[in-house]
PDB file of C-alpha atoms in Angstrom:
ATOM      1  CA  MET A 317      45.888 194.897  49.632  1.00  0.00           C
ATOM      2  CA  ASP A 318      48.800 197.995  49.262  1.00  0.00           C
ATOM      3  CA  ILE A 319      52.305 196.986  48.234  1.00  0.00           C
ATOM      4  CA  ALA A 320      53.193 197.488  51.910  1.00  0.00           C
ATOM      5  CA  GLU A 321      50.880 194.829  52.683  1.00  0.00           C
ATOM      6  CA  PHE A 322      52.182 192.943  49.469  1.00  0.00           C
ATOM      7  CA  GLU A 323      55.748 193.239  50.737  1.00  0.00           C
ATOM      8  CA  SER A 324      55.374 192.184  54.236  1.00  0.00           C
ATOM      9  CA  PHE A 325      53.008 188.847  52.902  1.00  0.00           C
ATOM     10  CA  LEU A 326      56.021 187.742  50.981  1.00  0.00           C
ATOM     11  CA  GLU A 327      58.347 188.281  53.494  1.00  0.00           C
ATOM     12  CA  SER A 328      56.360 185.804  56.154  1.00  0.00           C
ATOM     13  CA  HIS A 329      55.049 183.304  53.433  1.00  0.00           C
ATOM     14  CA  GLU A 330      57.715 182.860  50.686  1.00  0.00           C
ATOM     15  CA  LYS A 331      58.888 179.608  52.132  1.00  0.00           C
ATOM     16  CA  ASP A 332      55.021 178.108  51.748  1.00  0.00           C
ATOM     17  CA  ILE A 333      54.785 179.406  48.010  1.00  0.00           C
ATOM     18  CA  TYR A 334      58.416 178.400  47.362  1.00  0.00           C
ATOM     19  CA  THR A 335      58.129 175.185  49.058  1.00  0.00           C
ATOM     20  CA  PHE A 336      55.071 174.735  47.048  1.00  0.00           C
ATOM     21  CA  CYS A 337      56.404 175.313  43.910  1.00  0.00           C
ATOM     22  CA  SER A 338      59.227 173.173  44.616  1.00  0.00           C
ATOM     23  CA  TYR A 339      56.979 170.470  45.499  1.00  0.00           C
ATOM     24  CA  LEU A 340      55.560 171.197  41.641  1.00  0.00           C
ATOM     25  CA  THR A 341      57.742 171.197  39.578  1.00  0.00           C
ATOM     26  CA  MET A 342      59.991 168.888  41.836  1.00  0.00           C
ATOM     27  CA  ASP A 343      63.342 171.011  40.092  1.00  0.00           C
ATOM     28  CA  LYS A 344      64.835 174.028  42.073  1.00  0.00           C
ATOM     29  CA  THR A 345      65.684 175.562  38.499  1.00  0.00           C
ATOM     30  CA  LEU A 346      61.635 175.157  37.786  1.00  0.00           C
ATOM     31  CA  ALA A 347      60.672 176.062  41.009  1.00  0.00           C
ATOM     32  CA  GLU A 348      61.897 179.435  41.027  1.00  0.00           C
ATOM     33  CA  ASP A 349      61.149 180.214  37.657  1.00  0.00           C
ATOM     34  CA  LEU A 350      57.386 179.245  39.020  1.00  0.00           C
ATOM     35  CA  TYR A 351      57.585 181.410  42.365  1.00  0.00           C
ATOM     36  CA  GLN A 352      58.805 184.329  40.457  1.00  0.00           C
ATOM     37  CA  ASP A 353      56.173 184.295  37.679  1.00  0.00           C
ATOM     38  CA  THR A 354      53.731 183.129  40.528  1.00  0.00           C
ATOM     39  CA  ILE A 355      54.724 187.096  42.773  1.00  0.00           C
ATOM     40  CA  LEU A 356      54.477 188.960  39.410  1.00  0.00           C
ATOM     41  CA  LYS A 357      51.200 187.598  38.406  1.00  0.00           C
ATOM     42  CA  ALA A 358      50.014 187.961  42.228  1.00  0.00           C
ATOM     43  CA  PHE A 359      51.522 191.994  41.757  1.00  0.00           C
ATOM     44  CA  GLU A 360      49.828 192.671  38.717  1.00  0.00           C
ATOM     45  CA  VAL A 361      46.427 191.658  40.325  1.00  0.00           C
ATOM     46  CA  ILE A 362      47.182 193.378  43.268  1.00  0.00           C
ATOM     47  CA  ASP A 363      43.804 195.143  43.921  1.00  0.00           C
ATOM     48  CA  LYS A 364      42.255 191.774  43.824  1.00  0.00           C
ATOM     49  CA  ILE A 365      43.465 190.323  46.705  1.00  0.00           C
ATOM     50  CA  ASP A 366      42.017 190.680  49.717  1.00  0.00           C
ATOM     51  CA  LYS A 367      44.145 190.428  52.678  1.00  0.00           C
ATOM     52  CA  HIS A 368      40.912 189.112  54.826  1.00  0.00           C
ATOM     53  CA  GLN A 369      40.219 186.178  53.233  1.00  0.00           C
ATOM     54  CA  ASN A 370      43.231 183.558  52.703  1.00  0.00           C
ATOM     55  CA  PRO A 371      45.807 185.295  50.632  1.00  0.00           C
ATOM     56  CA  LYS A 372      47.999 182.514  50.559  1.00  0.00           C
ATOM     57  CA  SER A 373      45.539 180.501  48.782  1.00  0.00           C
ATOM     58  CA  PHE A 374      45.304 182.851  45.907  1.00  0.00           C
ATOM     59  CA  PHE A 375      49.062 182.637  45.428  1.00  0.00           C
ATOM     60  CA  PHE A 376      48.672 178.836  45.403  1.00  0.00           C
ATOM     61  CA  SER A 377      46.049 178.882  42.932  1.00  0.00           C
ATOM     62  CA  ILE A 378      48.507 180.991  40.755  1.00  0.00           C
ATOM     63  CA  ALA A 379      50.850 178.799  41.189  1.00  0.00           C
ATOM     64  CA  ALA A 380      49.039 175.983  40.178  1.00  0.00           C
ATOM     65  CA  GLY A 381      47.752 177.423  37.140  1.00  0.00           C
ATOM     66  CA  HIS A 382      50.745 178.313  35.981  1.00  0.00           C
ATOM     67  CA  PHE A 383      52.505 174.977  36.281  1.00  0.00           C
ATOM     68  CA  LYS A 384      49.045 173.385  34.488  1.00  0.00           C
ATOM     69  CA  ASN A 385      49.894 175.723  31.577  1.00  0.00           C
ATOM     70  CA  PHE A 386      53.695 175.239  31.648  1.00  0.00           C
ATOM     71  CA  ASN A 387      53.691 171.592  31.538  1.00  0.00           C
ATOM     72  CA  ARG A 388      50.781 171.571  28.338  1.00  0.00           C
ATOM     73  CA  LYS A 389      53.127 173.649  26.476  1.00  0.00           C
ATOM     74  CA  THR A 390      55.890 171.509  27.630  1.00  0.00           C
ATOM     75  CA  LYS A 391      54.171 168.720  26.727  1.00  0.00           C
ATOM     76  CA  ARG A 392      52.821 169.910  23.210  1.00  0.00           C
ATOM     77  CA  ARG A 393      56.856 170.813  22.997  1.00  0.00           C
ATOM     78  CA  GLN A 394      57.644 167.060  23.454  1.00  0.00           C
ATOM     79  CA  GLU A 395      55.203 165.459  20.900  1.00  0.00           C
ATOM     80  CA  ILE A 396      57.287 167.733  18.365  1.00  0.00           C
ATOM     81  CA  VAL A 397      60.457 167.635  19.644  1.00  0.00           C
ATOM     82  CA  PRO A 398      60.749 164.207  21.790  1.00  0.00           C
ATOM     83  CA  THR A 399      63.997 164.871  24.327  1.00  0.00           C
ATOM     84  CA  VAL A 400      65.204 162.725  26.799  1.00  0.00           C
ATOM     85  CA  SER A 401      65.538 163.632  30.413  1.00  0.00           C
ATOM     86  CA  LEU A 402      68.066 162.895  32.696  1.00  0.00           C
ATOM     87  CA  ASP A 403      66.127 160.956  34.863  1.00  0.00           C
ATOM     88  CA  ASP A 404      65.649 158.855  32.182  1.00  0.00           C
ATOM     89  CA  ILE A 405      69.149 157.674  32.122  1.00  0.00           C
ATOM     90  CA  VAL A 406      69.254 154.658  34.537  1.00  0.00           C
ATOM     91  CA  ILE A 407      72.601 154.263  36.591  1.00  0.00           C
ATOM     92  CA  GLU A 408      73.277 151.142  38.230  1.00  0.00           C
ATOM     93  CA  PRO A 409      75.091 151.680  41.394  1.00  0.00           C
ATOM     94  CA  LYS A 410      78.600 149.969  41.891  1.00  0.00           C
ATOM     95  CA  THR A 411      79.098 147.329  44.624  1.00  0.00           C
ATOM     96  CA  GLY A 412      80.079 148.529  48.119  1.00  0.00           C
ATOM     97  CA  ASP A 413      78.321 152.225  46.899  1.00  0.00           C
ATOM     98  CA  ASN A 414      77.454 154.574  49.270  1.00  0.00           C
ATOM     99  CA  THR A 415      74.035 154.675  47.649  1.00  0.00           C
ATOM    100  CA  ALA A 416      73.449 150.982  48.948  1.00  0.00           C
ATOM    101  CA  LEU A 417      73.620 152.229  52.619  1.00  0.00           C
ATOM    102  CA  LEU A 418      71.270 155.015  52.103  1.00  0.00           C
ATOM    103  CA  ALA A 419      68.660 155.355  55.198  1.00  0.00           C
ATOM    104  CA  GLU A 420      65.474 153.015  54.924  1.00  0.00           C
ATOM    105  CA  LYS A 421      63.703 156.466  55.323  1.00  0.00           C
ATOM    106  CA  ASN A 422      65.683 158.528  52.878  1.00  0.00           C
ATOM    107  CA  MET A 423      65.285 155.609  50.268  1.00  0.00           C
ATOM    108  CA  LEU A 424      61.412 156.054  50.705  1.00  0.00           C
ATOM    109  CA  ASN A 425      61.292 159.354  50.393  1.00  0.00           C
ATOM    110  CA  GLU A 426      63.015 159.336  47.496  1.00  0.00           C
ATOM    111  CA  LEU A 427      61.007 156.620  46.200  1.00  0.00           C
ATOM    112  CA  VAL A 428      57.873 158.464  47.069  1.00  0.00           C
ATOM    113  CA  ALA A 429      59.075 161.348  45.506  1.00  0.00           C
ATOM    114  CA  LYS A 430      59.219 159.697  41.982  1.00  0.00           C
ATOM    115  CA  ILE A 431      55.802 158.241  42.657  1.00  0.00           C
ATOM    116  CA  ILE A 432      54.402 161.431  43.053  1.00  0.00           C
ATOM    117  CA  GLU A 433      56.261 163.082  39.997  1.00  0.00           C
ATOM    118  CA  LYS A 434      54.947 160.730  37.822  1.00  0.00           C
ATOM    119  CA  LEU A 435      51.146 161.004  38.810  1.00  0.00           C
ATOM    120  CA  ASP A 436      49.415 163.005  36.510  1.00  0.00           C
ATOM    121  CA  ASP A 437      48.701 166.957  37.758  1.00  0.00           C
ATOM    122  CA  LYS A 438      45.062 166.276  38.185  1.00  0.00           C
ATOM    123  CA  PHE A 439      45.947 163.856  41.386  1.00  0.00           C
ATOM    124  CA  ARG A 440      49.553 165.278  42.074  1.00  0.00           C
ATOM    125  CA  ILE A 441      48.267 168.853  43.016  1.00  0.00           C
ATOM    126  CA  PRO A 442      45.527 167.903  45.575  1.00  0.00           C
ATOM    127  CA  ILE A 443      47.821 165.346  47.203  1.00  0.00           C
ATOM    128  CA  ILE A 444      50.479 168.530  47.457  1.00  0.00           C
ATOM    129  CA  LEU A 445      48.142 170.691  49.076  1.00  0.00           C
ATOM    130  CA  CYS A 446      46.454 168.633  50.961  1.00  0.00           C
ATOM    131  CA  TYR A 447      49.730 167.180  52.684  1.00  0.00           C
ATOM    132  CA  PHE A 448      52.136 169.932  52.521  1.00  0.00           C
ATOM    133  CA  ASP A 449      50.072 172.673  54.069  1.00  0.00           C
ATOM    134  CA  ASP A 450      46.966 170.543  55.503  1.00  0.00           C
ATOM    135  CA  LEU A 451      44.721 172.401  53.398  1.00  0.00           C
ATOM    136  CA  SER A 452      40.972 171.031  54.008  1.00  0.00           C
ATOM    137  CA  GLU A 453      38.913 169.816  50.775  1.00  0.00           C
ATOM    138  CA  GLU A 454      37.016 172.908  50.917  1.00  0.00           C
ATOM    139  CA  SER A 455      40.202 174.929  50.704  1.00  0.00           C
ATOM    140  CA  ILE A 456      41.739 173.193  48.016  1.00  0.00           C
ATOM    141  CA  SER A 457      38.510 172.774  45.743  1.00  0.00           C
ATOM    142  CA  ASN A 458      38.188 176.839  46.043  1.00  0.00           C
ATOM    143  CA  ILE A 459      42.127 176.698  44.606  1.00  0.00           C
ATOM    144  CA  LEU A 460      41.543 174.368  41.848  1.00  0.00           C
ATOM    145  CA  SER A 461      38.060 175.437  41.323  1.00  0.00           C
ATOM    146  CA  ILE A 462      36.950 172.200  40.661  1.00  0.00           C
ATOM    147  CA  PRO A 463      33.908 170.287  43.336  1.00  0.00           C
ATOM    148  CA  ARG A 464      34.636 169.079  46.767  1.00  0.00           C
ATOM    149  CA  GLY A 465      33.607 165.712  45.470  1.00  0.00           C
ATOM    150  CA  THR A 466      36.268 165.690  42.850  1.00  0.00           C
ATOM    151  CA  VAL A 467      38.801 167.106  45.318  1.00  0.00           C
ATOM    152  CA  LYS A 468      37.661 164.400  47.502  1.00  0.00           C
ATOM    153  CA  SER A 469      37.732 161.176  44.599  1.00  0.00           C
ATOM    154  CA  ARG A 470      41.281 162.261  43.575  1.00  0.00           C
ATOM    155  CA  LEU A 471      42.813 162.422  46.560  1.00  0.00           C
ATOM    156  CA  TYR A 472      41.572 158.814  47.211  1.00  0.00           C
ATOM    157  CA  LYS A 473      42.237 157.358  43.779  1.00  0.00           C
ATOM    158  CA  ALA A 474      45.587 159.445  43.901  1.00  0.00           C
ATOM    159  CA  ARG A 475      46.586 157.390  47.629  1.00  0.00           C
ATOM    160  CA  ALA A 476      45.972 154.228  46.019  1.00  0.00           C
ATOM    161  CA  LEU A 477      47.626 154.743  43.071  1.00  0.00           C
ATOM    162  CA  ILE A 478      51.038 155.716  45.436  1.00  0.00           C
ATOM    163  CA  LYS A 479      50.131 152.529  47.954  1.00  0.00           C
ATOM    164  CA  GLN A 480      49.833 150.489  44.600  1.00  0.00           C
ATOM    165  CA  GLU A 481      52.962 151.623  43.106  1.00  0.00           C
ATOM    166  CA  LEU A 482      54.473 151.292  46.526  1.00  0.00           C
ATOM    167  CA  GLU A 483      53.731 147.485  46.472  1.00  0.00           C
ATOM    168  CA  ARG A 484      54.634 146.771  43.652  1.00  0.00           C
ATOM    169  CA  MET A 485      58.353 148.144  44.852  1.00  0.00           C
ATOM    170  CA  GLY A 486      57.921 145.411  47.529  1.00  0.00           C
ATOM    171  CA  PHE A 487      56.704 148.024  50.564  1.00  0.00           C
ATOM    172  CA  SER A 488      53.824 146.284  52.455  1.00  0.00           C
ATOM    173  CA  TYR A 489      51.126 148.968  53.564  1.00  0.00           C
ATOM    174  CA  GLU A 490      48.231 146.797  54.405  1.00  0.00           C
TER     175      GLU A 490
ATOM    176  CA  MET B1091      45.822 151.319  55.100  1.00  0.00           C
ATOM    177  CA  ASN B1092      44.941 155.149  54.766  1.00  0.00           C
ATOM    178  CA  ASN B1093      47.088 156.126  58.114  1.00  0.00           C
ATOM    179  CA  LYS B1094      50.089 154.578  56.836  1.00  0.00           C
ATOM    180  CA  ILE B1095      50.319 155.961  53.376  1.00  0.00           C
ATOM    181  CA  ASP B1096      49.006 159.528  55.240  1.00  0.00           C
ATOM    182  CA  ASN B1097      52.175 159.492  57.699  1.00  0.00           C
ATOM    183  CA  LEU B1098      54.187 158.481  54.718  1.00  0.00           C
ATOM    184  CA  LEU B1099      52.847 161.819  52.714  1.00  0.00           C
ATOM    185  CA  LYS B1100      52.768 163.923  55.629  1.00  0.00           C
ATOM    186  CA  ASN B1101      56.762 163.004  56.346  1.00  0.00           C
ATOM    187  CA  HIS B1102      57.631 163.489  53.134  1.00  0.00           C
ATOM    188  CA  PHE B1103      56.035 167.124  52.483  1.00  0.00           C
ATOM    189  CA  SER B1104      57.060 168.248  56.139  1.00  0.00           C
ATOM    190  CA  GLU B1105      60.599 169.578  54.647  1.00  0.00           C
ATOM    191  CA  LYS B1106      60.240 173.413  53.421  1.00  0.00           C
ATOM    192  CA  PHE B1107      62.300 175.126  51.164  1.00  0.00           C
ATOM    193  CA  SER B1108      63.451 178.989  51.189  1.00  0.00           C
ATOM    194  CA  PRO B1109      64.074 181.100  47.990  1.00  0.00           C
ATOM    195  CA  SER B1110      67.838 182.046  47.200  1.00  0.00           C
ATOM    196  CA  ASN B1111      68.443 185.283  48.170  1.00  0.00           C
ATOM    197  CA  GLU B1112      69.293 185.772  44.261  1.00  0.00           C
ATOM    198  CA  VAL B1113      66.021 184.983  43.720  1.00  0.00           C
ATOM    199  CA  LYS B1114      64.675 186.938  46.337  1.00  0.00           C
ATOM    200  CA  SER B1115      66.658 190.159  44.986  1.00  0.00           C
ATOM    201  CA  ARG B1116      65.835 189.658  40.996  1.00  0.00           C
ATOM    202  CA  ILE B1117      62.047 189.389  42.240  1.00  0.00           C
ATOM    203  CA  ARG B1118      62.555 193.214  43.586  1.00  0.00           C
ATOM    204  CA  GLN B1119      64.213 194.390  40.995  1.00  0.00           C
ATOM    205  CA  LYS B1120      61.526 192.739  38.539  1.00  0.00           C
ATOM    206  CA  LEU B1121      58.794 194.275  40.655  1.00  0.00           C
ATOM    207  CA  LEU B1122      60.227 197.693  41.146  1.00  0.00           C
ATOM    208  CA  GLU B1123      60.103 198.061  37.223  1.00  0.00           C
ATOM    209  CA  LYS B1124      56.547 196.819  37.099  1.00  0.00           C
ATOM    210  CA  ALA B1125      55.950 199.907  39.546  1.00  0.00           C
ATOM    211  CA  ILE B1126      57.824 202.175  37.560  1.00  0.00           C
ATOM    212  CA  LYS B1127      56.430 201.032  34.196  1.00  0.00           C
ATOM    213  CA  LYS B1128      52.351 201.312  35.604  1.00  0.00           C
ATOM    214  CA  ASP B1129      53.927 205.297  36.984  1.00  0.00           C
ATOM    215  CA  THR B1130      55.242 205.717  33.721  1.00  0.00           C
ATOM    216  CA  ARG B1131      52.321 203.955  31.604  1.00  0.00           C
ATOM    217  CA  ILE B1132      49.647 206.417  33.761  1.00  0.00           C
ATOM    218  CA  CYS B1133      51.895 209.893  33.339  1.00  0.00           C
ATOM    219  CA  VAL B1134      51.857 209.461  29.676  1.00  0.00           C
ATOM    220  CA  LEU B1135      48.581 208.894  29.536  1.00  0.00           C
ATOM    221  CA  ALA B1136      47.795 211.968  31.706  1.00  0.00           C
ATOM    222  CA  THR B1137      50.830 213.872  29.192  1.00  0.00           C
ATOM    223  CA  ILE B1138      48.755 212.764  25.907  1.00  0.00           C
ATOM    224  CA  PHE B1139      45.240 213.744  27.624  1.00  0.00           C
ATOM    225  CA  THR B1140      46.309 216.809  28.576  1.00  0.00           C
ATOM    226  CA  THR B1141      47.811 217.982  25.385  1.00  0.00           C
ATOM    227  CA  ILE B1142      45.428 216.731  23.190  1.00  0.00           C
ATOM    228  CA  ILE B1143      42.168 218.034  25.105  1.00  0.00           C
ATOM    229  CA  GLY B1144      43.913 221.415  26.068  1.00  0.00           C
ATOM    230  CA  PHE B1145      45.286 222.183  22.664  1.00  0.00           C
ATOM    231  CA  MET B1146      41.487 221.817  21.935  1.00  0.00           C
ATOM    232  CA  ILE B1147      39.878 223.726  24.187  1.00  0.00           C
ATOM    233  CA  VAL B1148      42.053 226.251  23.982  1.00  0.00           C
ATOM    234  CA  PHE B1149      42.342 226.745  20.323  1.00  0.00           C
ATOM    235  CA  GLY B1150      38.894 226.586  20.210  1.00  0.00           C
ATOM    236  CA  MET B1151      38.257 229.149  22.414  1.00  0.00           C
ATOM    237  CA  HIS B1152      41.069 231.296  21.166  1.00  0.00           C
ATOM    238  CA  LEU B1153      39.004 231.407  17.457  1.00  0.00           C
ATOM    239  CA  PHE B1154      35.470 231.753  19.004  1.00  0.00           C
ATOM    240  CA  LEU B1155      37.259 234.854  21.607  1.00  0.00           C
ATOM    241  CA  ALA B1156      39.811 236.274  19.363  1.00  0.00           C
ATOM    242  CA  ASN B1157      38.574 239.720  18.757  1.00  0.00           C
ATOM    243  CA  THR B1158      37.614 240.122  22.728  1.00  0.00           C
ATOM    244  CA  ILE B1159      39.680 241.123  25.309  1.00  0.00           C
ATOM    245  CA  VAL B1160      40.327 237.456  26.455  1.00  0.00           C
ATOM    246  CA  THR B1161      44.141 236.764  25.460  1.00  0.00           C
ATOM    247  CA  PHE B1162      45.406 233.404  24.859  1.00  0.00           C
ATOM    248  CA  TRP B1163      47.441 233.062  27.682  1.00  0.00           C
ATOM    249  CA  THR B1164      44.375 233.536  30.449  1.00  0.00           C
ATOM    250  CA  LEU B1165      42.519 230.937  27.865  1.00  0.00           C
ATOM    251  CA  MET B1166      44.898 228.833  28.494  1.00  0.00           C
ATOM    252  CA  PHE B1167      44.792 229.104  32.480  1.00  0.00           C
ATOM    253  CA  PHE B1168      40.959 228.635  32.333  1.00  0.00           C
ATOM    254  CA  ALA B1169      41.507 225.409  30.347  1.00  0.00           C
ATOM    255  CA  SER B1170      44.364 223.859  32.530  1.00  0.00           C
ATOM    256  CA  SER B1171      41.722 224.250  35.586  1.00  0.00           C
ATOM    257  CA  VAL B1172      39.306 222.467  33.712  1.00  0.00           C
ATOM    258  CA  LEU B1173      41.737 220.094  32.445  1.00  0.00           C
ATOM    259  CA  SER B1174      42.844 218.649  36.188  1.00  0.00           C
ATOM    260  CA  SER B1175      39.520 218.439  37.284  1.00  0.00           C
ATOM    261  CA  LEU B1176      38.702 216.902  33.853  1.00  0.00           C
ATOM    262  CA  ILE B1177      41.497 214.753  34.802  1.00  0.00           C
ATOM    263  CA  ILE B1178      41.076 213.790  38.601  1.00  0.00           C
ATOM    264  CA  THR B1179      37.503 212.734  37.501  1.00  0.00           C
ATOM    265  CA  ILE B1180      38.808 210.374  34.423  1.00  0.00           C
ATOM    266  CA  PHE B1181      41.465 208.973  37.028  1.00  0.00           C
ATOM    267  CA  ASN B1182      39.100 209.096  40.202  1.00  0.00           C
ATOM    268  CA  GLN B1183      36.767 206.788  37.389  1.00  0.00           C
ATOM    269  CA  LEU B1184      39.980 204.532  36.703  1.00  0.00           C
ATOM    270  CA  LYS B1185      40.217 203.476  40.294  1.00  0.00           C
ATOM    271  CA  LEU B1186      43.286 204.825  40.749  1.00  0.00           C
ATOM    272  CA  LYS B1187      44.652 205.472  44.278  1.00  0.00           C
ATOM    273  CA  LYS B1188      45.370 208.875  45.509  1.00  0.00           C
ATOM    274  CA  GLY B1189      48.582 208.805  45.543  1.00  0.00           C
ATOM    275  CA  GLU B1190      48.622 207.510  42.123  1.00  0.00           C
ATOM    276  CA  ILE B1191      46.378 210.377  41.133  1.00  0.00           C
ATOM    277  CA  ARG B1192      48.352 212.914  43.013  1.00  0.00           C
ATOM    278  CA  ASP B1193      51.707 211.929  41.307  1.00  0.00           C
ATOM    279  CA  VAL B1194      49.177 211.903  37.821  1.00  0.00           C
ATOM    280  CA  VAL B1195      48.474 215.478  38.380  1.00  0.00           C
ATOM    281  CA  PHE B1196      51.760 216.244  39.932  1.00  0.00           C
ATOM    282  CA  CYS B1197      53.702 215.019  36.443  1.00  0.00           C
ATOM    283  CA  ILE B1198      50.739 216.878  34.699  1.00  0.00           C
TER     284      ILE B1198
END
């Protein structure tokens, strides 16, 4: 892929790559950083990108790898100097607050987002790839460099964990 | 159970986001810097090659043929043409693109 092809590819697929980064990080600033690092990293190996072999998967693979590294570093830092996340601070809604009137769909979406965020990376990344871009198990296995069977079992386990968590919160999925 | 969870997840991941213009321009700037840095590195490398090998060849031949009719500047001309072909060969080996090789030779 040359520079002109790289630019035109980015123009047509930037939304997909950025959305994937957003779902991975669940944070706008982190997503922007991850997106930027992914593009710059891909540019460094521009000669290795084959435009005929699904370059989007290549970008997803870089983003997933970069995110795993970032998480590993953050975990190590957390072990040395523990910090409190803003999400850990629970603010109880006041009576008559607008939050109580949130549509069920939005509430469910928020709950699902929270559950997915809590999932381990090994379950979360395949779930995101599977549902966000409708990728096949084969493609996910190529992106994450893991066997297809592992992808299948992780997807199954992730779905089961999400269902279990939703049921614990009072939603029925039988 | 899978269908319900499937639909729920599909619905959840149906939203798409776009990077802000600020991020896009920041990335464009960084990509430009990276491209320039790569070009600069190639040119610096080519210049160092030319200087070292050129001086070695010219000085060696000048010493060897000092008392003949061949002058220093004739040797310089000869050496530069040898060097041009040598450097093109090296950059071909490095699998640089035609445009980049042309830039390097032009830079030299």
